[in-house]
Amino acid sequence: MSSTDTVTGHDRSTLTELATSLDRDDPLAHHRDAFVQRDDVRAYLDGNSLGRPLHATRDSLASFVDDVWGARLIRAWDEGWMDAPTELGDRIGRVVLGAAAGQTVVADSTTVMLYKLVRAAVDHAPAGRDEVVADTENFPTDRFVLEGIAAERGVTLRWITPGPDGVTADAVEAAVGDRTALVLLSQVDYRSGRLTDLPAVTRVAHDAGALVLWDVCHSAGSVEITLDAHEVDLAVGCTYKYLNGGPGAPAFGYVAKRLQSRLAQPVQGWMGSADPFAMGESYVAADGVRRFLSGTPPIVGMLAMRDMLDLVEHAGMPAVRAKSIALTTFAIDVHDALLAPLGVSLATPRDPALRGSHVTLEHPDFRRVVAELWTRGVIPDFRPPQGLRVGLSPLSTSFAEVLDGLAEVASVLQEQQQA
Ligand SMILES: *Cc1c(COP(=O)(O)O)cnc(C)c1O
């Protein structure tokens, strides 16, 4: 079957018309011009791994060098830098996490923040609660951090093996019990893009007397998050994905207000102490969420995400989520029309309520296909064993770009199949 007579009835020209009309009617389309675009990047389909820079960030970085770092020098610590982890944390909380002020800090990498919060939760658990429930498909760093803590603290890891519906509330309910200290899950699965039911799973964990920690790396800035409303205990997330903080931008950690004074984190440093510049003899934890800090805040790494947060706040998360759903729906339409006939399959749920902002396609040749696509300026990513991830950052991606990129996937696949 050729790509022009598929079951869905979409051929290339009707897809082009559809992309054009979707772009024309997209209320957020104009925001795309706020991002650095280059002719040699035809389709950027990896905004879920590393967001594009904003033009505004060029000015933010330059003026930081000249007017803040260069001008204020060490004085700037007293003029805002010391408060940046909580001030920026509050903004992330308000704009993307559904979290009231005083519960979010920006620091460390996701890996390190995850370690600190899992340790805090495990160490806080009453005697006899010595198990952590997690799933075998979570991002490697999440599983590796748990393995390390299990060895260090004598904690038992109770693994859920997700079925075709991902990590369900029923599966969590079957795994938790009197011995569960913590449930750690990702809200959006990094491979399939499947969304886990945060409200239902949080309730199940709480009913069993456990705390819950959500990794929101792939949902922050793409899916509306409701940490306070659903009484989430702990959360961590990345800022270089849909929050466009740039490579190595620091993570955020959320600790619900009600828990802060009861939790102690394991990397006791001066920045999380009650009075860092007292240069005290021994550690006394700061009040509030500051106690989850350890060392000097990464001020430079916090700059770019501020520009993106401005944009996300201006657009509003409901509109961002609506665009994300429209983009992933269109990507699935293009898959059905152009890629399914070439033997490609869809690994992401068709129901938009069950997915985040990326779509994963599978084919045994995708490792080679992605390598060739990158040389052509079409940039998805490859996740073993055979996944091609199409990450659609809502504010920087157009429908035409999705079509151009996925049509190129079809071309390369055909060329390689014929070679
Ligand atoms: C991207 C990602 C990470 C990355 O952690 P880093 O410490 O920033 O490297 C962790 N967990 C999940 C679920 C991710 O998607």
CSV table of C-alpha atoms and ligand atoms in Angstrom, one decimal:
chain,number,residue,atom,x,y,z
A,1,MET,CA,0.0,0.0,0.0
A,2,SER,CA,1.4,3.4,-0.8
A,3,SER,CA,1.2,6.3,1.5
A,4,THR,CA,-1.5,7.9,-0.6
A,5,ASP,CA,-4.3,5.4,-0.2
A,6,THR,CA,-4.4,4.6,3.5
A,7,VAL,CA,-7.4,3.5,5.5
A,8,THR,CA,-7.7,6.8,7.3
A,9,GLY,CA,-8.2,8.6,4.0
A,10,HIS,CA,-5.5,11.2,4.8
A,11,ASP,CA,-3.0,11.5,2.0
A,12,ARG,CA,-0.1,13.8,2.0
A,13,SER,CA,-2.0,16.8,0.5
A,14,THR,CA,-4.9,16.5,2.9
A,15,LEU,CA,-2.5,16.3,5.8
A,16,THR,CA,-0.7,19.4,4.5
A,17,GLU,CA,-4.1,21.2,4.4
A,18,LEU,CA,-4.9,20.0,7.9
A,19,ALA,CA,-1.6,21.2,9.2
A,20,THR,CA,-2.1,24.6,7.6
A,21,SER,CA,-5.5,25.0,9.1
A,22,LEU,CA,-4.5,23.8,12.5
A,23,ASP,CA,-1.6,26.3,12.5
A,24,ARG,CA,-3.9,29.1,11.3
A,25,ASP,CA,-6.5,28.4,14.0
A,26,ASP,CA,-3.9,27.9,16.8
A,27,PRO,CA,-4.2,30.7,19.3
A,28,LEU,CA,-0.7,30.0,20.6
A,29,ALA,CA,1.0,29.8,17.1
A,30,HIS,CA,2.6,33.2,17.4
A,31,HIS,CA,4.6,32.2,20.4
A,32,ARG,CA,6.8,30.0,18.2
A,33,ASP,CA,8.6,33.0,16.9
A,34,ALA,CA,9.8,33.7,20.5
A,35,PHE,CA,12.1,30.7,20.2
A,36,VAL,CA,15.4,30.4,18.3
A,37,GLN,CA,14.7,28.7,15.0
A,38,ARG,CA,17.2,27.8,12.4
A,39,ASP,CA,16.9,26.7,8.8
A,40,ASP,CA,19.1,23.7,9.4
A,41,VAL,CA,16.7,22.4,12.0
A,42,ARG,CA,13.7,21.4,9.9
A,43,ALA,CA,11.7,19.7,12.7
A,44,TYR,CA,12.6,19.7,16.3
A,45,LEU,CA,10.7,16.8,17.9
A,46,ASP,CA,12.7,16.5,21.1
A,47,GLY,CA,11.4,19.3,23.2
A,48,ASN,CA,10.6,16.8,25.9
A,49,SER,CA,14.3,16.1,26.4
A,50,LEU,CA,15.8,19.6,25.9
A,51,GLY,CA,13.6,22.6,25.1
A,52,ARG,CA,14.6,25.2,22.6
A,53,PRO,CA,16.1,28.5,23.8
A,54,LEU,CA,14.0,31.6,23.7
A,55,HIS,CA,15.3,34.8,22.1
A,56,ALA,CA,14.6,36.5,25.4
A,57,THR,CA,17.2,34.3,27.0
A,58,ARG,CA,20.0,35.8,24.9
A,59,ASP,CA,19.3,39.2,26.5
A,60,SER,CA,18.7,37.7,30.0
A,61,LEU,CA,22.1,36.0,29.9
A,62,ALA,CA,23.9,39.1,28.5
A,63,SER,CA,22.3,41.5,31.0
A,64,PHE,CA,23.0,39.2,33.8
A,65,VAL,CA,26.7,39.3,33.0
A,66,ASP,CA,26.8,43.0,32.6
A,67,ASP,CA,24.3,44.3,35.1
A,68,VAL,CA,24.0,41.8,37.8
A,69,TRP,CA,27.1,39.5,38.1
A,70,GLY,CA,29.5,42.1,36.6
A,71,ALA,CA,28.0,45.1,38.5
A,72,ARG,CA,26.9,43.8,41.8
A,73,LEU,CA,29.4,41.0,42.3
A,74,ILE,CA,29.4,39.4,45.7
A,75,ARG,CA,26.8,41.9,46.9
A,76,ALA,CA,24.2,40.2,44.7
A,77,TRP,CA,23.9,37.4,47.2
A,78,ASP,CA,22.2,39.8,49.6
A,79,GLU,CA,20.2,41.3,46.7
A,80,GLY,CA,18.2,38.3,45.6
A,81,TRP,CA,20.4,35.4,44.9
A,82,MET,CA,20.0,33.8,48.3
A,83,ASP,CA,16.3,33.8,47.9
A,84,ALA,CA,16.3,32.6,44.3
A,85,PRO,CA,15.8,28.9,45.1
A,86,THR,CA,12.5,29.6,46.9
A,87,GLU,CA,11.4,32.7,44.9
A,88,LEU,CA,11.8,30.7,41.6
A,89,GLY,CA,10.4,27.6,43.3
A,90,ASP,CA,7.3,29.5,44.2
A,91,ARG,CA,6.9,30.7,40.6
A,92,ILE,CA,7.2,27.1,39.3
A,93,GLY,CA,4.7,26.0,41.9
A,94,ARG,CA,2.2,28.7,40.9
A,95,VAL,CA,2.6,28.5,37.1
A,96,VAL,CA,3.0,24.7,36.5
A,97,LEU,CA,2.6,22.6,39.7
A,98,GLY,CA,-0.6,23.8,41.3
A,99,ALA,CA,1.4,24.4,44.4
A,100,ALA,CA,1.0,27.3,46.9
A,101,ALA,CA,4.1,29.3,47.9
A,102,GLY,CA,6.6,28.0,50.4
A,103,GLN,CA,6.7,24.3,49.2
A,104,THR,CA,9.0,24.3,46.1
A,105,VAL,CA,12.8,24.8,45.9
A,106,VAL,CA,15.1,25.0,42.8
A,107,ALA,CA,18.4,23.1,43.4
A,108,ASP,CA,20.6,20.2,42.4
A,109,SER,CA,19.8,17.8,39.6
A,110,THR,CA,16.6,15.8,39.5
A,111,THR,CA,18.7,12.7,40.5
A,112,VAL,CA,20.1,14.4,43.6
A,113,MET,CA,16.8,16.0,44.6
A,114,LEU,CA,15.1,12.7,44.2
A,115,TYR,CA,17.7,11.1,46.4
A,116,LYS,CA,17.2,13.7,49.1
A,117,LEU,CA,13.4,13.4,49.1
A,118,VAL,CA,13.3,9.6,49.0
A,119,ARG,CA,15.7,9.4,51.8
A,120,ALA,CA,13.8,12.0,53.8
A,121,ALA,CA,10.6,10.0,53.3
A,122,VAL,CA,12.1,6.6,54.1
A,123,ASP,CA,13.9,7.9,57.2
A,124,HIS,CA,10.7,9.5,58.4
A,125,ALA,CA,8.6,6.4,58.2
A,126,PRO,CA,7.4,4.8,61.4
A,127,ALA,CA,9.0,1.5,62.5
A,128,GLY,CA,7.8,-1.4,60.3
A,129,ARG,CA,7.2,0.7,57.2
A,130,ASP,CA,10.3,-0.3,55.3
A,131,GLU,CA,9.2,-0.8,51.8
A,132,VAL,CA,9.2,1.5,48.7
A,133,VAL,CA,6.8,0.8,45.9
A,134,ALA,CA,8.0,1.7,42.4
A,135,ASP,CA,7.7,0.4,38.8
A,136,THR,CA,10.2,-1.4,36.7
A,137,GLU,CA,9.6,0.9,33.7
A,138,ASN,CA,10.5,4.2,35.4
A,139,PHE,CA,13.3,6.3,34.2
A,140,PRO,CA,16.7,4.7,35.0
A,141,THR,CA,17.8,7.4,37.4
A,142,ASP,CA,14.7,6.9,39.5
A,143,ARG,CA,15.3,3.2,39.8
A,144,PHE,CA,19.0,3.6,40.4
A,145,VAL,CA,18.5,6.1,43.2
A,146,LEU,CA,16.1,3.6,44.8
A,147,GLU,CA,18.5,0.7,44.5
A,148,GLY,CA,21.2,2.8,46.2
A,149,ILE,CA,18.9,3.8,49.1
A,150,ALA,CA,17.6,0.3,49.5
A,151,ALA,CA,21.2,-0.9,50.0
A,152,GLU,CA,22.0,2.0,52.3
A,153,ARG,CA,19.0,1.9,54.5
A,154,GLY,CA,17.9,-1.7,54.4
A,155,VAL,CA,14.7,-0.8,52.6
A,156,THR,CA,12.8,-3.4,50.5
A,157,LEU,CA,11.8,-2.3,47.0
A,158,ARG,CA,8.5,-3.7,45.9
A,159,TRP,CA,8.4,-3.5,42.1
A,160,ILE,CA,5.3,-3.1,40.0
A,161,THR,CA,5.6,-4.5,36.5
A,162,PRO,CA,3.3,-2.3,34.4
A,163,GLY,CA,0.9,-4.1,32.0
A,164,PRO,CA,-0.4,-2.6,28.7
A,165,ASP,CA,-2.4,0.0,30.7
A,166,GLY,CA,0.8,1.3,32.5
A,167,VAL,CA,0.8,1.7,36.2
A,168,THR,CA,-2.8,1.6,37.3
A,169,ALA,CA,-4.3,2.5,40.6
A,170,ASP,CA,-5.3,-1.1,41.0
A,171,ALA,CA,-1.7,-2.3,40.5
A,172,VAL,CA,-0.6,0.2,43.1
A,173,GLU,CA,-3.3,-0.9,45.5
A,174,ALA,CA,-2.1,-4.5,45.2
A,175,ALA,CA,1.4,-3.5,46.0
A,176,VAL,CA,1.0,-1.2,49.0
A,177,GLY,CA,0.2,-2.2,52.5
A,178,ASP,CA,1.2,-1.8,56.2
A,179,ARG,CA,4.9,-1.9,55.3
A,180,THR,CA,4.9,0.8,52.6
A,181,ALA,CA,6.8,3.9,53.5
A,182,LEU,CA,6.7,5.5,50.0
A,183,VAL,CA,5.3,5.2,46.5
A,184,LEU,CA,7.5,6.7,43.8
A,185,LEU,CA,6.1,7.0,40.3
A,186,SER,CA,6.4,9.2,37.2
A,187,GLN,CA,3.3,11.1,36.1
A,188,VAL,CA,4.2,10.7,32.4
A,189,ASP,CA,6.1,7.6,31.3
A,190,TYR,CA,9.3,8.7,29.6
A,191,ARG,CA,9.0,6.0,27.0
A,192,SER,CA,5.3,5.6,26.0
A,193,GLY,CA,4.1,9.0,27.1
A,194,ARG,CA,1.4,7.4,29.1
A,195,LEU,CA,-0.1,9.5,31.9
A,196,THR,CA,-0.5,7.8,35.3
A,197,ASP,CA,-3.6,8.7,37.3
A,198,LEU,CA,-2.1,11.0,39.9
A,199,PRO,CA,-5.2,11.7,41.9
A,200,ALA,CA,-6.3,8.0,42.1
A,201,VAL,CA,-2.8,6.7,42.9
A,202,THR,CA,-2.2,9.3,45.5
A,203,ARG,CA,-5.4,8.4,47.2
A,204,VAL,CA,-4.5,4.7,47.1
A,205,ALA,CA,-1.0,5.4,48.7
A,206,HIS,CA,-2.5,7.6,51.4
A,207,ASP,CA,-5.2,5.0,52.2
A,208,ALA,CA,-2.4,2.5,52.9
A,209,GLY,CA,-0.7,5.1,55.1
A,210,ALA,CA,2.2,5.7,52.8
A,211,LEU,CA,3.7,8.9,51.4
A,212,VAL,CA,3.8,9.5,47.6
A,213,LEU,CA,6.5,11.1,45.5
A,214,TRP,CA,5.7,12.1,42.0
A,215,ASP,CA,8.4,12.6,39.4
A,216,VAL,CA,6.9,15.2,37.1
A,217,CYS,CA,9.9,15.6,34.7
A,218,HIS,CA,7.8,14.9,31.6
A,219,SER,CA,4.7,16.7,32.8
A,220,ALA,CA,6.0,20.0,34.2
A,221,GLY,CA,5.1,22.6,31.5
A,222,SER,CA,3.0,20.1,29.4
A,223,VAL,CA,0.3,18.7,31.6
A,224,GLU,CA,-1.7,20.6,34.2
A,225,ILE,CA,-0.4,19.4,37.6
A,226,THR,CA,-2.4,19.6,40.8
A,227,LEU,CA,0.0,18.8,43.7
A,228,ASP,CA,-1.9,20.8,46.4
A,229,ALA,CA,-5.4,19.9,45.3
A,230,HIS,CA,-4.6,16.2,45.4
A,231,GLU,CA,-2.6,16.4,48.6
A,232,VAL,CA,0.6,15.1,47.0
A,233,ASP,CA,3.4,14.7,49.6
A,234,LEU,CA,6.5,15.1,47.5
A,235,ALA,CA,7.5,15.8,43.9
A,236,VAL,CA,10.6,16.4,41.8
A,237,GLY,CA,11.1,17.5,38.2
A,238,CYS,CA,13.4,18.8,35.5
A,239,THR,CA,13.5,22.3,34.2
A,240,TYR,CA,15.4,21.7,31.0
A,241,LYS,CA,12.6,19.7,29.3
A,242,TYR,CA,9.3,21.6,28.8
A,243,LEU,CA,10.5,24.5,31.0
A,244,ASN,CA,13.4,25.3,28.6
A,245,GLY,CA,15.9,26.0,31.3
A,246,GLY,CA,18.8,24.8,29.1
A,247,PRO,CA,21.2,21.9,29.5
A,248,GLY,CA,21.9,21.1,33.1
A,249,ALA,CA,19.4,23.6,34.5
A,250,PRO,CA,18.6,22.7,38.1
A,251,ALA,CA,15.7,20.6,39.3
A,252,PHE,CA,12.9,21.5,41.5
A,253,GLY,CA,11.7,19.7,44.6
A,254,TYR,CA,8.2,20.0,46.2
A,255,VAL,CA,7.6,19.1,49.9
A,256,ALA,CA,4.0,19.7,51.1
A,257,LYS,CA,3.9,22.3,53.9
A,258,ARG,CA,2.4,19.8,56.4
A,259,LEU,CA,5.5,17.6,56.1
A,260,GLN,CA,8.4,20.0,56.1
A,261,SER,CA,9.1,20.3,59.8
A,262,ARG,CA,8.9,16.5,60.2
A,263,LEU,CA,11.3,15.6,57.3
A,264,ALA,CA,15.1,15.7,57.4
A,265,GLN,CA,17.2,15.4,54.3
A,266,PRO,CA,20.5,13.6,54.1
A,267,VAL,CA,22.8,16.2,52.4
A,268,GLN,CA,23.1,18.6,55.3
A,269,GLY,CA,24.8,21.7,53.9
A,270,TRP,CA,25.2,25.3,55.0
A,271,MET,CA,22.6,26.5,52.5
A,272,GLY,CA,19.9,24.4,54.1
A,273,SER,CA,20.8,25.4,57.6
A,274,ALA,CA,19.0,27.9,59.7
A,275,ASP,CA,21.6,30.7,59.4
A,276,PRO,CA,24.2,30.0,56.7
A,277,PHE,CA,26.3,33.1,57.4
A,278,ALA,CA,26.5,32.5,61.1
A,279,MET,CA,29.1,29.9,60.1
A,280,GLY,CA,27.8,27.8,63.1
A,281,GLU,CA,29.4,24.9,64.8
A,282,SER,CA,26.8,22.4,63.9
A,283,TYR,CA,23.9,21.9,61.6
A,284,VAL,CA,20.4,23.2,62.5
A,285,ALA,CA,17.9,22.8,59.6
A,286,ALA,CA,16.2,25.9,58.3
A,287,ASP,CA,12.5,26.3,58.8
A,288,GLY,CA,10.3,25.6,55.9
A,289,VAL,CA,11.3,24.3,52.4
A,290,ARG,CA,14.8,25.9,52.6
A,291,ARG,CA,15.9,22.9,54.6
A,292,PHE,CA,15.9,20.8,51.5
A,293,LEU,CA,18.7,22.9,50.0
A,294,SER,CA,22.3,21.8,50.4
A,295,GLY,CA,25.0,23.9,48.7
A,296,THR,CA,25.3,27.2,46.8
A,297,PRO,CA,22.3,27.9,44.5
A,298,PRO,CA,23.0,27.5,40.8
A,299,ILE,CA,22.0,31.1,39.9
A,300,VAL,CA,23.2,31.1,36.2
A,301,GLY,CA,21.3,27.9,35.6
A,302,MET,CA,18.1,29.5,36.8
A,303,LEU,CA,18.1,32.3,34.2
A,304,ALA,CA,16.6,30.7,31.1
A,305,MET,CA,13.7,29.0,32.7
A,306,ARG,CA,12.5,32.4,34.0
A,307,ASP,CA,11.9,33.5,30.4
A,308,MET,CA,10.0,30.3,29.7
A,309,LEU,CA,7.9,30.6,32.9
A,310,ASP,CA,6.9,34.1,31.8
A,311,LEU,CA,5.7,32.7,28.5
A,312,VAL,CA,3.9,29.7,30.0
A,313,GLU,CA,2.2,32.0,32.5
A,314,HIS,CA,1.1,34.4,29.8
A,315,ALA,CA,-0.3,31.5,27.6
A,316,GLY,CA,-1.7,29.7,30.7
A,317,MET,CA,-1.3,26.0,31.4
A,318,PRO,CA,-4.9,25.1,30.2
A,319,ALA,CA,-4.1,26.5,26.7
A,320,VAL,CA,-0.7,24.9,26.7
A,321,ARG,CA,-2.3,21.5,27.5
A,322,ALA,CA,-4.9,22.0,24.8
A,323,LYS,CA,-2.2,22.7,22.2
A,324,SER,CA,-0.2,19.7,23.4
A,325,ILE,CA,-3.3,17.5,22.9
A,326,ALA,CA,-3.9,18.9,19.4
A,327,LEU,CA,-0.2,18.3,18.5
A,328,THR,CA,-0.1,14.7,19.7
A,329,THR,CA,-3.5,14.0,18.1
A,330,PHE,CA,-2.1,15.3,14.8
A,331,ALA,CA,1.1,13.3,15.2
A,332,ILE,CA,-1.0,10.2,15.6
A,333,ASP,CA,-3.1,11.0,12.5
A,334,VAL,CA,0.1,11.4,10.5
A,335,HIS,CA,1.4,8.1,11.9
A,336,ASP,CA,-1.8,6.4,10.9
A,337,ALA,CA,-1.7,7.8,7.4
A,338,LEU,CA,2.0,7.7,6.5
A,339,LEU,CA,3.8,5.4,8.9
A,340,ALA,CA,1.5,2.6,9.9
A,341,PRO,CA,1.5,1.4,6.3
A,342,LEU,CA,5.3,1.0,6.6
A,343,GLY,CA,5.0,-1.3,9.6
A,344,VAL,CA,5.3,1.4,12.3
A,345,SER,CA,3.2,1.0,15.4
A,346,LEU,CA,2.0,3.4,18.0
A,347,ALA,CA,3.2,2.9,21.7
A,348,THR,CA,1.3,5.8,23.1
A,349,PRO,CA,-2.4,5.8,24.2
A,350,ARG,CA,-4.9,7.1,21.6
A,351,ASP,CA,-7.0,8.6,24.3
A,352,PRO,CA,-5.6,12.1,24.8
A,353,ALA,CA,-6.6,12.1,28.5
A,354,LEU,CA,-4.1,9.2,28.9
A,355,ARG,CA,-1.0,10.8,27.5
A,356,GLY,CA,1.5,13.6,28.0
A,357,SER,CA,3.1,15.6,25.3
A,358,HIS,CA,5.1,13.0,23.4
A,359,VAL,CA,4.2,10.2,21.1
A,360,THR,CA,6.3,7.1,20.8
A,361,LEU,CA,6.4,5.1,17.5
A,362,GLU,CA,8.0,1.7,17.2
A,363,HIS,CA,9.8,0.0,14.4
A,364,PRO,CA,12.8,-2.4,14.4
A,365,ASP,CA,14.8,0.0,12.1
A,366,PHE,CA,14.4,3.1,14.2
A,367,ARG,CA,17.9,3.2,15.6
A,368,ARG,CA,19.3,3.7,12.1
A,369,VAL,CA,16.4,5.8,11.0
A,370,VAL,CA,16.9,8.3,13.8
A,371,ALA,CA,20.7,8.6,13.1
A,372,GLU,CA,19.9,9.5,9.5
A,373,LEU,CA,17.1,11.9,10.5
A,374,TRP,CA,19.5,13.9,12.7
A,375,THR,CA,21.8,14.5,9.7
A,376,ARG,CA,18.8,16.0,7.9
A,377,GLY,CA,17.8,18.4,10.6
A,378,VAL,CA,14.8,16.3,11.7
A,379,ILE,CA,15.3,15.6,15.4
A,380,PRO,CA,13.2,13.1,17.4
A,381,ASP,CA,15.1,10.8,19.7
A,382,PHE,CA,15.6,7.1,20.0
A,383,ARG,CA,14.8,5.0,23.0
A,384,PRO,CA,15.8,1.3,23.0
A,385,PRO,CA,14.7,-1.2,22.0
A,386,GLN,CA,12.9,0.3,19.0
A,387,GLY,CA,11.2,3.6,20.1
A,388,LEU,CA,11.2,6.8,18.2
A,389,ARG,CA,10.0,9.6,20.5
A,390,VAL,CA,8.2,12.6,19.1
A,391,GLY,CA,8.3,15.2,21.8
A,392,LEU,CA,6.0,18.1,21.0
A,393,SER,CA,6.8,21.1,23.1
A,394,PRO,CA,3.5,23.0,22.9
A,395,LEU,CA,4.7,26.6,22.6
A,396,SER,CA,7.6,26.0,20.2
A,397,THR,CA,6.2,23.4,17.8
A,398,SER,CA,4.0,23.9,14.7
A,399,PHE,CA,1.7,21.4,13.1
A,400,ALA,CA,3.6,21.9,9.8
A,401,GLU,CA,6.8,21.0,11.6
A,402,VAL,CA,5.2,17.8,12.9
A,403,LEU,CA,4.1,16.8,9.4
A,404,ASP,CA,7.4,17.7,7.8
A,405,GLY,CA,9.3,15.7,10.4
A,406,LEU,CA,7.1,12.6,10.4
A,407,ALA,CA,7.0,12.6,6.6
A,408,GLU,CA,10.8,12.5,6.6
A,409,VAL,CA,10.6,9.6,9.0
A,410,ALA,CA,8.5,7.8,6.3
A,411,SER,CA,11.0,8.8,3.6
A,412,VAL,CA,14.0,7.5,5.5
A,413,LEU,CA,12.3,4.3,6.5
A,414,GLN,CA,11.3,3.7,2.8
A,415,GLU,CA,14.8,4.5,1.6
A,416,GLN,CA,16.4,2.1,4.1
A,417,GLN,CA,13.8,-0.6,3.4
A,418,GLN,CA,14.6,-0.3,-0.3
A,419,ALA,CA,18.4,-0.1,0.2
B,1,LIG,C1,14.7,13.4,32.4
B,1,LIG,C2,14.4,12.7,33.6
B,1,LIG,C3,15.2,12.6,34.7
B,1,LIG,C4,16.6,13.3,34.6
B,1,LIG,O1,17.3,13.4,35.8
B,1,LIG,P1,18.6,14.3,35.8
B,1,LIG,O2,19.1,14.2,37.2
B,1,LIG,O3,18.2,15.7,35.4
B,1,LIG,O4,19.5,13.8,34.8
B,1,LIG,C5,14.8,11.9,35.8
B,1,LIG,N1,13.6,11.3,35.9
B,1,LIG,C6,12.8,11.3,34.9
B,1,LIG,C7,11.5,10.6,35.0
B,1,LIG,C8,13.1,12.0,33.7
B,1,LIG,O5,12.3,12.0,32.7
